PDB file of C-alpha atoms in Angstrom:
ATOM      1  CA  MET A  40      82.055 151.290 121.475  1.00  0.00           C
ATOM      2  CA  SER A  41      79.330 148.568 121.364  1.00  0.00           C
ATOM      3  CA  ALA A  42      80.190 144.972 120.769  1.00  0.00           C
ATOM      4  CA  ARG A  43      79.277 143.363 117.545  1.00  0.00           C
ATOM      5  CA  THR A  44      76.118 141.127 117.109  1.00  0.00           C
ATOM      6  CA  LEU A  45      77.478 138.043 115.245  1.00  0.00           C
ATOM      7  CA  ILE A  46      75.204 136.017 112.911  1.00  0.00           C
ATOM      8  CA  PHE A  47      76.163 132.378 112.674  1.00  0.00           C
ATOM      9  CA  GLU A  48      74.757 130.367 109.809  1.00  0.00           C
ATOM     10  CA  ILE A  49      74.902 126.842 111.390  1.00  0.00           C
ATOM     11  CA  PHE A  50      74.573 123.305 109.343  1.00  0.00           C
ATOM     12  CA  ARG A  51      71.839 121.047 110.736  1.00  0.00           C
ATOM     13  CA  PHE A  52      71.059 117.834 110.209  1.00  0.00           C
ATOM     14  CA  ASP A  53      70.532 114.870 112.710  1.00  0.00           C
ATOM     15  CA  PRO A  54      70.846 111.599 110.129  1.00  0.00           C
ATOM     16  CA  GLN A  55      69.226 109.386 113.314  1.00  0.00           C
ATOM     17  CA  LEU A  56      66.034 111.608 113.576  1.00  0.00           C
ATOM     18  CA  PRO A  57      63.706 110.415 110.977  1.00  0.00           C
ATOM     19  CA  GLY A  58      62.455 112.942 108.583  1.00  0.00           C
ATOM     20  CA  ASP A  59      65.078 115.257 108.983  1.00  0.00           C
ATOM     21  CA  LYS A  60      66.750 116.983 106.094  1.00  0.00           C
ATOM     22  CA  PRO A  61      69.994 119.204 105.945  1.00  0.00           C
ATOM     23  CA  ARG A  62      69.470 122.914 106.031  1.00  0.00           C
ATOM     24  CA  THR A  63      71.274 126.057 107.911  1.00  0.00           C
ATOM     25  CA  GLU A  64      69.850 127.670 110.713  1.00  0.00           C
ATOM     26  CA  ARG A  65      70.758 131.369 111.861  1.00  0.00           C
ATOM     27  CA  PHE A  66      71.781 132.244 115.321  1.00  0.00           C
ATOM     28  CA  GLU A  67      72.554 135.651 116.818  1.00  0.00           C
ATOM     29  CA  LEU A  68      75.180 136.170 119.582  1.00  0.00           C
ATOM     30  CA  GLU A  69      76.895 139.112 121.193  1.00  0.00           C
ATOM     31  CA  GLU A  70      80.689 139.275 120.542  1.00  0.00           C
ATOM     32  CA  THR A  71      82.761 139.096 123.628  1.00  0.00           C
ATOM     33  CA  PRO A  72      86.625 140.022 123.823  1.00  0.00           C
ATOM     34  CA  GLY A  73      88.661 137.026 122.997  1.00  0.00           C
ATOM     35  CA  MET A  74      85.671 135.031 121.786  1.00  0.00           C
ATOM     36  CA  THR A  75      86.382 131.804 119.850  1.00  0.00           C
ATOM     37  CA  VAL A  76      83.955 130.031 117.663  1.00  0.00           C
ATOM     38  CA  PHE A  77      84.152 127.141 120.215  1.00  0.00           C
ATOM     39  CA  ILE A  78      83.204 129.712 123.247  1.00  0.00           C
ATOM     40  CA  ALA A  79      80.341 131.014 120.837  1.00  0.00           C
ATOM     41  CA  LEU A  80      78.991 127.533 119.919  1.00  0.00           C
ATOM     42  CA  ASN A  81      79.030 126.920 123.549  1.00  0.00           C
ATOM     43  CA  ARG A  82      77.033 129.672 124.587  1.00  0.00           C
ATOM     44  CA  LEU A  83      74.771 129.245 121.601  1.00  0.00           C
ATOM     45  CA  ARG A  84      73.915 125.558 122.999  1.00  0.00           C
ATOM     46  CA  GLU A  85      73.581 126.812 126.652  1.00  0.00           C
ATOM     47  CA  GLU A  86      71.738 129.705 126.015  1.00  0.00           C
ATOM     48  CA  GLN A  87      69.737 128.991 122.487  1.00  0.00           C
ATOM     49  CA  ASP A  88      69.361 125.320 121.378  1.00  0.00           C
ATOM     50  CA  ARG A  89      70.379 122.546 123.450  1.00  0.00           C
ATOM     51  CA  SER A  90      70.259 120.261 120.611  1.00  0.00           C
ATOM     52  CA  LEU A  91      73.070 121.739 118.541  1.00  0.00           C
ATOM     53  CA  GLN A  92      76.088 119.201 118.080  1.00  0.00           C
ATOM     54  CA  PHE A  93      79.556 119.522 118.071  1.00  0.00           C
ATOM     55  CA  ASP A  94      82.797 117.860 119.229  1.00  0.00           C
ATOM     56  CA  PHE A  95      85.287 119.179 121.802  1.00  0.00           C
ATOM     57  CA  VAL A  96      87.616 117.991 124.391  1.00  0.00           C
ATOM     58  CA  CYS A  97      90.765 120.251 125.224  1.00  0.00           C
ATOM     59  CA  ARG A  98      89.863 123.734 124.174  1.00  0.00           C
ATOM     60  CA  ALA A  99      93.767 124.103 123.292  1.00  0.00           C
ATOM     61  CA  GLY A 100      94.099 123.159 120.146  1.00  0.00           C
ATOM     62  CA  ILE A 101      95.825 119.875 120.846  1.00  0.00           C
ATOM     63  CA  CYS A 102      92.976 117.223 120.452  1.00  0.00           C
ATOM     64  CA  GLY A 103      91.666 117.859 117.131  1.00  0.00           C
ATOM     65  CA  SER A 104      87.847 117.332 118.043  1.00  0.00           C
ATOM     66  CA  CYS A 105      86.402 120.656 117.151  1.00  0.00           C
ATOM     67  CA  ALA A 106      87.638 120.682 113.810  1.00  0.00           C
ATOM     68  CA  MET A 107      84.768 122.137 111.299  1.00  0.00           C
ATOM     69  CA  VAL A 108      84.535 123.946 108.245  1.00  0.00           C
ATOM     70  CA  ILE A 109      84.636 127.680 109.254  1.00  0.00           C
ATOM     71  CA  ASN A 110      83.396 130.457 106.559  1.00  0.00           C
ATOM     72  CA  GLY A 111      84.870 127.841 103.921  1.00  0.00           C
ATOM     73  CA  LYS A 112      88.153 126.686 105.702  1.00  0.00           C
ATOM     74  CA  PRO A 113      88.911 123.388 107.415  1.00  0.00           C
ATOM     75  CA  THR A 114      90.316 124.558 110.896  1.00  0.00           C
ATOM     76  CA  LEU A 115      89.723 124.128 115.046  1.00  0.00           C
ATOM     77  CA  ALA A 116      86.852 126.174 116.321  1.00  0.00           C
ATOM     78  CA  CYS A 117      88.894 126.536 119.550  1.00  0.00           C
ATOM     79  CA  ARG A 118      91.790 128.412 117.697  1.00  0.00           C
ATOM     80  CA  THR A 119      89.814 130.512 115.847  1.00  0.00           C
ATOM     81  CA  LEU A 120      88.694 134.073 117.223  1.00  0.00           C
ATOM     82  CA  THR A 121      85.691 135.462 115.949  1.00  0.00           C
ATOM     83  CA  SER A 122      87.404 138.946 115.931  1.00  0.00           C
ATOM     84  CA  THR A 123      89.661 137.890 112.715  1.00  0.00           C
ATOM     85  CA  PHE A 124      86.553 138.205 110.587  1.00  0.00           C
ATOM     86  CA  SER A 125      85.646 141.481 109.152  1.00  0.00           C
ATOM     87  CA  SER A 126      81.937 140.337 108.508  1.00  0.00           C
ATOM     88  CA  PRO A 127      79.611 139.498 111.541  1.00  0.00           C
ATOM     89  CA  ILE A 128      78.221 136.669 109.492  1.00  0.00           C
ATOM     90  CA  ILE A 129      80.132 133.360 110.560  1.00  0.00           C
ATOM     91  CA  THR A 130      79.316 130.158 108.423  1.00  0.00           C
ATOM     92  CA  LEU A 131      79.675 126.419 110.220  1.00  0.00           C
ATOM     93  CA  MET A 132      79.713 123.293 108.320  1.00  0.00           C
ATOM     94  CA  PRO A 133      80.827 119.813 109.058  1.00  0.00           C
ATOM     95  CA  LEU A 134      84.102 118.104 107.874  1.00  0.00           C
ATOM     96  CA  PRO A 135      83.499 116.703 104.483  1.00  0.00           C
ATOM     97  CA  GLY A 136      84.637 113.202 103.612  1.00  0.00           C
ATOM     98  CA  PHE A 137      83.775 111.774 107.224  1.00  0.00           C
ATOM     99  CA  GLU A 138      80.703 109.997 108.644  1.00  0.00           C
ATOM    100  CA  LEU A 139      78.283 112.600 109.970  1.00  0.00           C
ATOM    101  CA  ILE A 140      76.970 112.230 113.242  1.00  0.00           C
ATOM    102  CA  GLY A 141      75.035 115.200 113.411  1.00  0.00           C
ATOM    103  CA  ASP A 142      75.012 118.965 112.670  1.00  0.00           C
ATOM    104  CA  LEU A 143      78.861 119.906 113.283  1.00  0.00           C
ATOM    105  CA  SER A 144      79.828 116.475 114.523  1.00  0.00           C
ATOM    106  CA  VAL A 145      81.797 113.804 112.508  1.00  0.00           C
ATOM    107  CA  ASN A 146      83.210 110.675 113.200  1.00  0.00           C
ATOM    108  CA  THR A 147      86.787 111.156 112.423  1.00  0.00           C
ATOM    109  CA  GLY A 148      87.753 108.432 114.888  1.00  0.00           C
ATOM    110  CA  LYS A 149      86.427 105.812 113.123  1.00  0.00           C
ATOM    111  CA  PHE A 150      88.520 106.865 109.547  1.00  0.00           C
ATOM    112  CA  MET A 151      91.615 107.353 111.825  1.00  0.00           C
ATOM    113  CA  ARG A 152      91.583 104.236 113.109  1.00  0.00           C
ATOM    114  CA  ALA A 153      90.802 102.154 109.829  1.00  0.00           C
ATOM    115  CA  LEU A 154      93.651 104.297 108.445  1.00  0.00           C
ATOM    116  CA  SER A 155      95.964 103.233 111.100  1.00  0.00           C
ATOM    117  CA  GLU A 156      95.306  99.760 110.806  1.00  0.00           C
ATOM    118  CA  ARG A 157      95.902 100.026 106.977  1.00  0.00           C
ATOM    119  CA  VAL A 158      99.119 101.653 107.367  1.00  0.00           C
ATOM    120  CA  GLY A 159     100.390  99.723 110.530  1.00  0.00           C
ATOM    121  CA  ALA A 160     100.750 103.111 112.345  1.00  0.00           C
ATOM    122  CA  TRP A 161     102.516 101.332 115.605  1.00  0.00           C
ATOM    123  CA  LEU A 162     106.109 100.347 116.015  1.00  0.00           C
ATOM    124  CA  HIS A 163     107.177  97.268 114.764  1.00  0.00           C
ATOM    125  CA  PRO A 164     110.360  96.632 116.906  1.00  0.00           C
ATOM    126  CA  THR A 165     113.516  95.488 115.610  1.00  0.00           C
ATOM    127  CA  ASP A 166     113.922  93.233 118.603  1.00  0.00           C
ATOM    128  CA  ALA A 167     111.847  90.468 118.406  1.00  0.00           C
ATOM    129  CA  LYS A 168     112.238  89.831 122.091  1.00  0.00           C
ATOM    130  CA  PRO A 169     112.461  93.301 123.998  1.00  0.00           C
ATOM    131  CA  CYS A 170     113.718  93.246 127.368  1.00  0.00           C
ATOM    132  CA  ILE A 171     111.781  95.466 129.618  1.00  0.00           C
ATOM    133  CA  ASN A 172     114.652  95.901 132.077  1.00  0.00           C
ATOM    134  CA  ALA A 173     116.910  97.121 129.194  1.00  0.00           C
ATOM    135  CA  LEU A 174     118.257 100.586 129.184  1.00  0.00           C
ATOM    136  CA  GLU A 175     116.394 102.639 126.459  1.00  0.00           C
ATOM    137  CA  ALA A 176     118.954 103.153 123.313  1.00  0.00           C
ATOM    138  CA  PRO A 177     120.037 106.780 122.790  1.00  0.00           C
ATOM    139  CA  MET A 178     118.635 108.177 119.889  1.00  0.00           C
ATOM    140  CA  ASP A 179     120.216 110.706 117.655  1.00  0.00           C
ATOM    141  CA  PRO A 180     118.860 114.060 118.105  1.00  0.00           C
ATOM    142  CA  ALA A 181     117.928 114.825 114.522  1.00  0.00           C
ATOM    143  CA  GLU A 182     116.032 111.736 114.257  1.00  0.00           C
ATOM    144  CA  ALA A 183     114.129 112.175 117.517  1.00  0.00           C
ATOM    145  CA  GLU A 184     113.189 115.943 116.105  1.00  0.00           C
ATOM    146  CA  ALA A 185     112.027 114.385 112.902  1.00  0.00           C
ATOM    147  CA  ILE A 186     109.769 111.771 114.719  1.00  0.00           C
ATOM    148  CA  TYR A 187     108.441 114.588 116.836  1.00  0.00           C
ATOM    149  CA  GLU A 188     107.548 116.800 114.155  1.00  0.00           C
ATOM    150  CA  ALA A 189     105.573 114.192 112.835  1.00  0.00           C
ATOM    151  CA  ASP A 190     104.132 113.166 116.185  1.00  0.00           C
ATOM    152  CA  ARG A 191     102.678 116.684 116.382  1.00  0.00           C
ATOM    153  CA  CYS A 192      99.544 115.703 114.345  1.00  0.00           C
ATOM    154  CA  VAL A 193      96.272 115.668 116.077  1.00  0.00           C
ATOM    155  CA  GLU A 194      94.256 113.728 113.654  1.00  0.00           C
ATOM    156  CA  CYS A 195      91.835 116.602 113.353  1.00  0.00           C
ATOM    157  CA  GLY A 196      91.012 115.749 109.651  1.00  0.00           C
ATOM    158  CA  CYS A 197      91.442 119.173 108.316  1.00  0.00           C
ATOM    159  CA  CYS A 198      93.929 117.784 105.822  1.00  0.00           C
ATOM    160  CA  VAL A 199      91.457 115.204 104.501  1.00  0.00           C
ATOM    161  CA  ALA A 200      88.706 117.866 104.478  1.00  0.00           C
ATOM    162  CA  GLY A 201      90.966 120.326 102.231  1.00  0.00           C
ATOM    163  CA  CYS A 202      92.095 117.390 100.050  1.00  0.00           C
ATOM    164  CA  ALA A 203      90.411 117.209  96.524  1.00  0.00           C
ATOM    165  CA  THR A 204      91.632 113.832  95.823  1.00  0.00           C
ATOM    166  CA  ALA A 205      90.400 112.609  99.182  1.00  0.00           C
ATOM    167  CA  GLN A 206      87.030 114.014  98.377  1.00  0.00           C
ATOM    168  CA  MET A 207      87.053 111.957  94.943  1.00  0.00           C
ATOM    169  CA  ARG A 208      88.368 108.793  96.142  1.00  0.00           C
ATOM    170  CA  GLU A 209      87.466 107.178  99.497  1.00  0.00           C
ATOM    171  CA  THR A 210      90.481 104.964  99.072  1.00  0.00           C
ATOM    172  CA  PHE A 211      93.161 107.697  99.177  1.00  0.00           C
ATOM    173  CA  ILE A 212      95.451 107.591 102.116  1.00  0.00           C
ATOM    174  CA  ALA A 213      95.894 111.248 102.017  1.00  0.00           C
ATOM    175  CA  ALA A 214      98.226 113.296 104.307  1.00  0.00           C
ATOM    176  CA  VAL A 215      97.450 112.204 107.393  1.00  0.00           C
ATOM    177  CA  GLY A 216      98.282 108.862 106.088  1.00  0.00           C
ATOM    178  CA  PHE A 217     101.466 109.882 104.522  1.00  0.00           C
ATOM    179  CA  ASN A 218     102.480 111.447 107.854  1.00  0.00           C
ATOM    180  CA  LYS A 219     101.952 108.052 109.731  1.00  0.00           C
ATOM    181  CA  VAL A 220     104.170 106.441 107.329  1.00  0.00           C
ATOM    182  CA  ALA A 221     106.893 108.927 107.518  1.00  0.00           C
ATOM    183  CA  ARG A 222     106.696 108.882 111.216  1.00  0.00           C
ATOM    184  CA  PHE A 223     107.450 105.161 111.283  1.00  0.00           C
ATOM    185  CA  ALA A 224     109.777 105.218 108.212  1.00  0.00           C
ATOM    186  CA  LEU A 225     111.967 107.528 109.993  1.00  0.00           C
ATOM    187  CA  ASP A 226     112.360 105.600 113.293  1.00  0.00           C
ATOM    188  CA  SER A 227     115.239 103.488 113.352  1.00  0.00           C
ATOM    189  CA  ARG A 228     113.582 101.584 116.106  1.00  0.00           C
ATOM    190  CA  ASP A 229     111.340 100.036 113.519  1.00  0.00           C
ATOM    191  CA  ALA A 230     111.930  96.897 111.789  1.00  0.00           C
ATOM    192  CA  ARG A 231     109.899  97.606 108.523  1.00  0.00           C
ATOM    193  CA  LYS A 232     112.138  98.088 105.309  1.00  0.00           C
ATOM    194  CA  PRO A 233     111.002 100.486 102.333  1.00  0.00           C
ATOM    195  CA  ASP A 234     109.629  97.679 100.409  1.00  0.00           C
ATOM    196  CA  ASP A 235     106.926  97.326 103.218  1.00  0.00           C
ATOM    197  CA  PHE A 236     105.629 100.640 102.459  1.00  0.00           C
ATOM    198  CA  TYR A 237     105.809 100.521  98.750  1.00  0.00           C
ATOM    199  CA  HIS A 238     102.264  98.776  98.645  1.00  0.00           C
ATOM    200  CA  ILE A 239     100.786 101.187 100.585  1.00  0.00           C
ATOM    201  CA  ILE A 240     102.226 104.815  99.220  1.00  0.00           C
ATOM    202  CA  GLY A 241     103.331 103.900  95.702  1.00  0.00           C
ATOM    203  CA  ASP A 242     100.419 104.048  93.814  1.00  0.00           C
ATOM    204  CA  GLU A 243      97.219 106.472  93.052  1.00  0.00           C
ATOM    205  CA  ASP A 244      95.950 105.603  96.521  1.00  0.00           C
ATOM    206  CA  GLY A 245      99.233 107.054  97.925  1.00  0.00           C
ATOM    207  CA  VAL A 246     101.599 109.854  96.901  1.00  0.00           C
ATOM    208  CA  PHE A 247     101.270 109.433  93.506  1.00  0.00           C
ATOM    209  CA  GLY A 248      97.548 110.292  93.641  1.00  0.00           C
ATOM    210  CA  CYS A 249      98.009 113.650  94.994  1.00  0.00           C
ATOM    211  CA  MET A 250      97.250 116.490  92.863  1.00  0.00           C
ATOM    212  CA  THR A 251      99.757 118.942  94.680  1.00  0.00           C
ATOM    213  CA  LEU A 252      97.029 121.370  95.172  1.00  0.00           C
ATOM    214  CA  LEU A 253      98.364 121.308  98.751  1.00  0.00           C
ATOM    215  CA  GLY A 254      94.977 121.734 100.536  1.00  0.00           C
ATOM    216  CA  CYS A 255      96.481 119.834 103.313  1.00  0.00           C
ATOM    217  CA  HIS A 256      99.459 122.133 103.578  1.00  0.00           C
ATOM    218  CA  ASP A 257      97.416 125.240 103.901  1.00  0.00           C
ATOM    219  CA  ASN A 258      94.759 124.020 106.173  1.00  0.00           C
ATOM    220  CA  CYS A 259      96.717 122.027 108.660  1.00  0.00           C
ATOM    221  CA  PRO A 260      96.190 123.870 112.002  1.00  0.00           C
ATOM    222  CA  LYS A 261      99.381 122.613 113.434  1.00  0.00           C
ATOM    223  CA  ASP A 262     101.369 123.914 110.703  1.00  0.00           C
ATOM    224  CA  LEU A 263     102.806 120.490 109.860  1.00  0.00           C
ATOM    225  CA  ASN A 264     104.836 120.568 106.404  1.00  0.00           C
ATOM    226  CA  HIS A 265     102.825 118.166 104.455  1.00  0.00           C
ATOM    227  CA  GLN A 266     104.154 119.658 101.289  1.00  0.00           C
ATOM    228  CA  ALA A 267     107.884 118.906 102.020  1.00  0.00           C
ATOM    229  CA  GLN A 268     106.842 115.470 103.096  1.00  0.00           C
ATOM    230  CA  ILE A 269     104.962 114.311 100.039  1.00  0.00           C
ATOM    231  CA  ALA A 270     107.491 115.685  97.753  1.00  0.00           C
ATOM    232  CA  TYR A 271     110.398 113.506  99.921  1.00  0.00           C
ATOM    233  CA  LEU A 272     108.223 110.362  99.818  1.00  0.00           C
ATOM    234  CA  ARG A 273     107.784 110.656  96.049  1.00  0.00           C
ATOM    235  CA  ARG A 274     111.516 111.185  95.328  1.00  0.00           C
ATOM    236  CA  GLN A 275     112.309 108.278  97.391  1.00  0.00           C
ATOM    237  CA  LEU A 276     109.826 106.080  95.698  1.00  0.00           C
ATOM    238  CA  LEU A 277     110.903 107.228  91.973  1.00  0.00           C
ATOM    239  CA  ARG A 278     114.570 106.535  92.869  1.00  0.00           C
ATOM    240  CA  GLY A 279     113.538 102.977  93.702  1.00  0.00           C
ATOM    241  CA  SER A 280     116.048 103.448  96.489  1.00  0.00           C
ATOM    242  CA  ARG A 281     114.763 103.568 100.345  1.00  0.00           C
ATOM    243  CA  ILE A 282     112.672 105.691 102.070  1.00  0.00           C
ATOM    244  CA  LEU A 283     114.913 106.348 104.817  1.00  0.00           C
TER     245      LEU A 283
END
């Protein structure tokens, strides 16, 4: 049985190139066993067009760099097998909601850094003067598991790209921001109280701005339970009690 010929419809635009205009370009490539979209893009750049721009680092689905919209779905190119598509035509677009660097490359790092600074996504220790020689305090296994689950986020931006609210309002924190808040709200080593988080997630830019379309939940390549997390934070805020 002969291999399929794949047809890639790829978005092209370099904002740094004077006179360049957004468009799509068609590339053809013979499919090979186990081929991912990431492998195909590397072959296209090596064999057909060295100016093609896209991002990658780990090639194992743990860095989030190769996130893009593949046949209408935000996901990771390195984890998407071309064999999963019945049609040989594969459309590739950059993630919406982020600054475009060129072609399929977007600046998620700029967005994620600003978001981390906004929500204070670092540990605020309860001990103002921690001793570096002291033994690490034991942690309840259930608490450690909850923190680990939140820390599995690779900041790929797929949840932002799949969120209707984030596309309409730039100030919306989005699921990746809620995940950061929950990660530190759950951590008993963090000195912040629930009131310290209310001004961040207690309005339309926070969990009450979510329209519950669950684009974040459906498009997360790490299968994080954003739906349950958003619902949990909403309940705690409405009760006027505490986040923990």
